[in-house]
């Protein structure tokens, strides 16, 4: 079995050629507008290549994780420029703290390594699916593109999309464990190698992985949607922005009402902030309901802005710094995978934060030229109508008008 996995992994690595990745645009997706063998082959090849690139990133991270950085720290040795190994003695007063930190660091290293191995296995297993259709035993499917075979290809895209559905949470677990590991090791070590940041701690490295995953999932959804009869696939043309905002508001109100017991008017994060501030008010002066969240739309040069204005606690320095950092949350209601599994809930708690919502939202917008911005706001600002708003935070979603904006790889 191990030999089969190694052979499969070797096959994936040998297929990597970043130059073969396509640079996608909205218009580029729209050009793939029907179910044909050529379009299926184009998207399957793109998926195969992206899965291989992702697999390579994950393997590099795992290799970095297994360079015995913690063991180097445990020996507390330093190699000088002349090759001399210099040992440092741990003070007696620090032995207990040293042992505690080492135990935690090793445990977190094991957690992170397991998460990376799970993700590597996921990419190996899903890489095989397009490979079988393109150049495996099932290559005849594209040569005989009957209705059942069309359905089979669509199911393959659907399966890849579904099996990668929880990969963000698994990556977040790995990043969190890696941060804890380095927080435990770095302060007590004189060894520069032990303090070196691996790729999982580099925001740009993680963002590249998430960016490619987003394109991967989008391509799967596009083909599945085409197969279901939607002419424009995953792209929606001539959408009514007000309808989209209204649907988001309705969903956010349901989430807040179900989890907080009360829902001010409008988005999950904005509502939570409003309720948080409302709960700090003295009982005698407290309003009967939390203040409203306001939304307004404006046309700007090159983009449409959707502004969400809450009247909550705002962003302090710590929240501003962490707002868009992947797997880093200031929420007191931190989502925990084990607790969620033991609750027997059908879905995870919507307000339990894993620190991925805002980073992914901004990434989704930036892929095709948009953005998400957060800023504190002073009180007295006038919203639509004559209402004056208290201080709080304004979240701005910028939606690009440019359908030819090229997504980077």
CSV table of C-alpha atoms in Angstrom, one decimal, residues 129-362:
chain,number,residue,atom,x,y,z
A,129,UNK,CA,-10.1,11.3,-10.6
A,130,UNK,CA,-9.3,13.6,-13.6
A,131,UNK,CA,-6.3,11.5,-14.4
A,132,UNK,CA,-8.4,8.4,-15.0
A,133,UNK,CA,-10.6,10.3,-17.5
A,134,UNK,CA,-7.7,12.1,-19.3
A,135,UNK,CA,-5.2,9.3,-19.7
A,136,UNK,CA,-6.4,6.4,-17.6
A,137,UNK,CA,-8.7,3.4,-18.0
A,138,UNK,CA,-11.7,5.8,-18.5
A,139,UNK,CA,-10.3,7.9,-21.4
A,140,UNK,CA,-12.9,6.4,-23.6
A,141,UNK,CA,-15.5,8.6,-21.8
A,142,UNK,CA,-14.4,11.7,-23.7
A,143,UNK,CA,-14.4,9.9,-27.0
A,144,UNK,CA,-17.9,8.6,-26.5
A,145,UNK,CA,-19.5,11.6,-24.9
A,146,UNK,CA,-23.0,10.2,-24.3
A,147,UNK,CA,-25.4,11.5,-21.7
A,148,UNK,CA,-24.3,8.9,-19.1
A,149,UNK,CA,-20.7,9.8,-19.7
A,150,UNK,CA,-21.4,13.5,-19.5
A,151,UNK,CA,-23.1,12.8,-16.1
A,152,UNK,CA,-20.0,10.8,-15.0
A,153,UNK,CA,-17.7,13.7,-15.8
A,154,UNK,CA,-19.9,16.2,-14.0
A,155,UNK,CA,-20.1,13.9,-11.0
A,156,UNK,CA,-16.3,13.8,-11.0
A,157,UNK,CA,-16.1,17.6,-10.8
A,158,UNK,CA,-18.8,17.5,-8.1
A,159,UNK,CA,-16.9,14.9,-6.1
A,160,UNK,CA,-13.6,16.9,-6.2
A,161,UNK,CA,-15.5,20.0,-5.0
A,162,UNK,CA,-17.2,18.2,-2.2
A,163,UNK,CA,-14.1,16.3,-1.0
A,164,UNK,CA,-12.2,19.6,-0.7
A,165,UNK,CA,-15.1,21.3,1.1
A,166,UNK,CA,-13.4,21.1,4.6
A,167,UNK,CA,-9.8,21.6,3.4
A,168,UNK,CA,-9.8,25.2,4.6
A,169,UNK,CA,-10.7,24.1,8.2
A,170,UNK,CA,-7.9,21.4,8.1
A,171,UNK,CA,-5.4,24.0,6.9
A,172,UNK,CA,-6.5,26.4,9.6
A,173,UNK,CA,-5.9,23.7,12.2
A,174,UNK,CA,-2.4,23.2,10.8
A,175,UNK,CA,-1.6,26.9,10.8
A,176,UNK,CA,-2.9,27.4,14.4
A,177,UNK,CA,-0.8,24.4,15.7
A,178,UNK,CA,2.3,25.6,13.9
A,179,UNK,CA,1.9,29.1,15.4
A,180,UNK,CA,1.6,27.6,18.9
A,181,UNK,CA,4.6,25.3,18.3
A,182,UNK,CA,6.8,28.3,17.4
A,183,UNK,CA,5.4,30.4,20.2
A,184,UNK,CA,6.5,27.7,22.6
A,185,UNK,CA,10.0,27.1,21.0
A,186,UNK,CA,11.3,30.5,20.0
A,187,UNK,CA,11.5,32.4,23.3
A,188,UNK,CA,13.7,29.8,24.9
A,189,UNK,CA,16.1,29.0,22.0
A,190,UNK,CA,19.4,30.4,21.0
A,191,UNK,CA,19.2,28.3,17.9
A,192,UNK,CA,18.4,30.3,14.8
A,193,UNK,CA,17.2,27.2,13.0
A,194,UNK,CA,14.6,26.6,15.7
A,195,UNK,CA,13.3,30.1,15.1
A,196,UNK,CA,13.0,29.9,11.3
A,197,UNK,CA,9.5,30.4,10.1
A,198,UNK,CA,8.2,27.6,7.9
A,199,UNK,CA,5.8,28.2,5.0
A,200,UNK,CA,2.7,27.7,7.1
A,201,UNK,CA,3.6,30.8,9.1
A,202,UNK,CA,4.0,33.0,6.0
A,203,UNK,CA,0.8,34.8,5.1
A,204,UNK,CA,1.6,35.1,1.4
A,205,UNK,CA,2.4,31.4,1.2
A,206,UNK,CA,-0.9,30.4,2.8
A,207,UNK,CA,-2.8,32.9,0.7
A,208,UNK,CA,-1.3,31.4,-2.5
A,209,UNK,CA,-2.6,28.0,-1.5
A,210,UNK,CA,-6.1,29.4,-0.7
A,211,UNK,CA,-6.2,31.4,-3.9
A,212,UNK,CA,-5.5,28.3,-6.0
A,213,UNK,CA,-8.1,26.3,-4.0
A,214,UNK,CA,-10.7,29.0,-4.7
A,215,UNK,CA,-10.0,28.8,-8.5
A,216,UNK,CA,-10.1,25.0,-8.3
A,217,UNK,CA,-13.5,25.0,-6.6
A,218,UNK,CA,-14.8,27.7,-9.0
A,219,UNK,CA,-13.9,25.6,-12.0
A,220,UNK,CA,-15.7,22.5,-10.5
A,221,UNK,CA,-18.8,24.5,-9.7
A,222,UNK,CA,-18.8,26.1,-13.2
A,223,UNK,CA,-18.8,22.7,-15.0
A,224,UNK,CA,-21.4,21.2,-12.6
A,225,UNK,CA,-23.7,24.2,-13.1
A,226,UNK,CA,-23.3,23.9,-16.9
A,227,UNK,CA,-24.3,20.3,-16.7
A,228,UNK,CA,-27.4,21.3,-14.7
A,229,UNK,CA,-28.5,23.5,-17.5
A,230,UNK,CA,-27.3,26.9,-16.3
A,231,UNK,CA,-26.1,28.7,-19.5
A,232,UNK,CA,-23.4,30.8,-17.7
A,233,UNK,CA,-22.2,28.1,-15.3
A,234,UNK,CA,-20.9,29.5,-12.0
A,235,UNK,CA,-21.1,33.1,-13.3
A,236,UNK,CA,-24.3,35.1,-12.8
A,237,UNK,CA,-25.0,37.8,-15.4
A,238,UNK,CA,-27.3,40.8,-14.8
A,239,UNK,CA,-27.7,40.0,-11.1
A,240,UNK,CA,-29.9,42.4,-9.1
A,241,UNK,CA,-27.5,43.6,-6.4
A,242,UNK,CA,-30.3,44.6,-4.1
A,243,UNK,CA,-31.7,41.1,-4.3
A,244,UNK,CA,-28.3,39.6,-3.4
A,245,UNK,CA,-27.9,42.0,-0.5
A,246,UNK,CA,-31.5,41.3,0.7
A,247,UNK,CA,-30.8,37.5,0.7
A,248,UNK,CA,-27.6,38.1,2.7
A,249,UNK,CA,-29.4,40.2,5.2
A,250,UNK,CA,-32.1,37.7,5.7
A,251,UNK,CA,-29.6,34.9,6.3
A,252,UNK,CA,-27.6,37.0,8.7
A,253,UNK,CA,-30.7,37.9,10.7
A,254,UNK,CA,-31.6,34.2,11.0
A,255,UNK,CA,-28.1,33.3,12.2
A,256,UNK,CA,-28.0,36.0,14.8
A,257,UNK,CA,-31.6,35.4,16.0
A,258,UNK,CA,-30.9,31.7,16.4
A,259,UNK,CA,-27.5,32.1,18.2
A,260,UNK,CA,-27.9,35.4,20.1
A,261,UNK,CA,-31.6,35.4,20.8
A,262,UNK,CA,-32.0,38.7,19.1
A,263,UNK,CA,-31.3,40.2,15.7
A,264,UNK,CA,-30.7,43.9,14.9
A,265,UNK,CA,-31.3,45.1,11.4
A,266,UNK,CA,-28.5,43.2,9.0
A,267,UNK,CA,-24.4,40.9,8.2
A,268,UNK,CA,-23.3,38.4,10.8
A,269,UNK,CA,-20.1,40.1,12.0
A,270,UNK,CA,-21.8,43.6,12.1
A,271,UNK,CA,-24.8,42.2,14.0
A,272,UNK,CA,-22.6,40.4,16.5
A,273,UNK,CA,-20.6,43.7,17.1
A,274,UNK,CA,-23.8,45.6,17.6
A,275,UNK,CA,-25.1,43.1,20.2
A,276,UNK,CA,-21.8,43.0,21.9
A,277,UNK,CA,-21.9,46.8,22.4
A,278,UNK,CA,-25.6,46.8,23.3
A,279,UNK,CA,-24.9,44.2,26.1
A,280,UNK,CA,-22.4,46.5,27.8
A,281,UNK,CA,-24.9,49.3,28.3
A,282,UNK,CA,-26.3,49.8,31.8
A,283,UNK,CA,-29.7,48.1,32.3
A,284,UNK,CA,-31.5,51.3,33.1
A,285,UNK,CA,-30.4,53.1,30.0
A,286,UNK,CA,-30.4,50.2,27.7
A,287,UNK,CA,-32.6,50.3,24.6
A,288,UNK,CA,-35.0,47.4,24.2
A,289,UNK,CA,-33.3,46.2,21.0
A,290,UNK,CA,-29.7,46.6,19.7
A,291,UNK,CA,-29.0,49.4,17.2
A,292,UNK,CA,-29.5,48.8,13.5
A,293,UNK,CA,-26.9,47.9,10.9
A,294,UNK,CA,-27.1,50.0,7.8
A,295,UNK,CA,-26.2,49.1,4.2
A,296,UNK,CA,-25.8,51.4,1.3
A,297,UNK,CA,-24.6,51.0,-2.2
A,298,UNK,CA,-22.6,53.4,-4.3
A,299,UNK,CA,-21.1,53.4,-7.8
A,300,UNK,CA,-17.4,54.3,-7.8
A,301,UNK,CA,-14.9,54.5,-10.6
A,302,UNK,CA,-14.3,50.9,-11.7
A,303,UNK,CA,-16.3,49.2,-9.0
A,304,UNK,CA,-19.6,49.0,-7.0
A,305,UNK,CA,-19.2,49.6,-3.3
A,306,UNK,CA,-21.5,47.8,-0.8
A,307,UNK,CA,-21.0,49.5,2.6
A,308,UNK,CA,-22.1,47.8,5.8
A,309,UNK,CA,-22.2,50.3,8.7
A,310,UNK,CA,-22.5,48.8,12.2
A,311,UNK,CA,-22.9,50.7,15.5
A,312,UNK,CA,-20.8,48.3,17.5
A,313,UNK,CA,-17.6,48.2,19.5
A,314,UNK,CA,-15.4,49.0,16.5
A,315,UNK,CA,-11.9,47.7,15.8
A,316,UNK,CA,-9.2,48.1,18.4
A,317,UNK,CA,-5.5,47.8,17.4
A,318,UNK,CA,-5.5,44.1,18.0
A,319,UNK,CA,-8.6,43.4,16.0
A,320,UNK,CA,-7.4,45.6,13.1
A,321,UNK,CA,-4.1,43.6,12.9
A,322,UNK,CA,-5.8,40.2,13.0
A,323,UNK,CA,-8.9,40.9,11.0
A,324,UNK,CA,-7.6,39.5,7.7
A,325,UNK,CA,-5.0,37.2,9.1
A,326,UNK,CA,-5.9,33.6,8.2
A,327,UNK,CA,-6.9,31.4,11.2
A,328,UNK,CA,-6.5,34.2,13.7
A,329,UNK,CA,-9.6,35.4,15.5
A,330,UNK,CA,-10.3,37.7,18.4
A,331,UNK,CA,-13.7,36.1,18.9
A,332,UNK,CA,-14.4,34.9,22.4
A,333,UNK,CA,-16.5,32.1,20.9
A,334,UNK,CA,-13.7,30.2,19.3
A,335,UNK,CA,-14.9,27.3,17.1
A,336,UNK,CA,-13.5,24.0,18.3
A,337,UNK,CA,-13.7,20.9,16.1
A,338,UNK,CA,-13.8,18.4,19.0
A,339,UNK,CA,-16.5,20.3,20.9
A,340,UNK,CA,-18.6,20.5,17.7
A,341,UNK,CA,-18.3,16.8,17.0
A,342,UNK,CA,-19.4,16.0,20.6
A,343,UNK,CA,-22.4,18.3,20.3
A,344,UNK,CA,-24.0,16.1,17.6
A,345,UNK,CA,-25.0,19.3,15.8
A,346,UNK,CA,-25.8,18.9,12.1
A,347,UNK,CA,-23.6,21.9,11.3
A,348,UNK,CA,-21.0,23.8,13.2
A,349,UNK,CA,-21.9,26.9,15.2
A,350,UNK,CA,-22.2,29.8,12.7
A,351,UNK,CA,-20.9,32.3,15.2
A,352,UNK,CA,-18.0,30.1,16.4
A,353,UNK,CA,-15.0,31.8,14.8
A,354,UNK,CA,-12.1,29.9,13.2
A,355,UNK,CA,-10.7,33.1,11.8
A,356,UNK,CA,-11.2,32.2,8.1
A,357,UNK,CA,-14.3,34.2,7.1
A,358,UNK,CA,-12.8,37.7,6.5
A,359,UNK,CA,-9.6,36.4,4.9
A,360,UNK,CA,-11.5,34.2,2.5
A,361,UNK,CA,-14.0,36.9,1.8
A,362,UNK,CA,-11.3,39.4,0.8
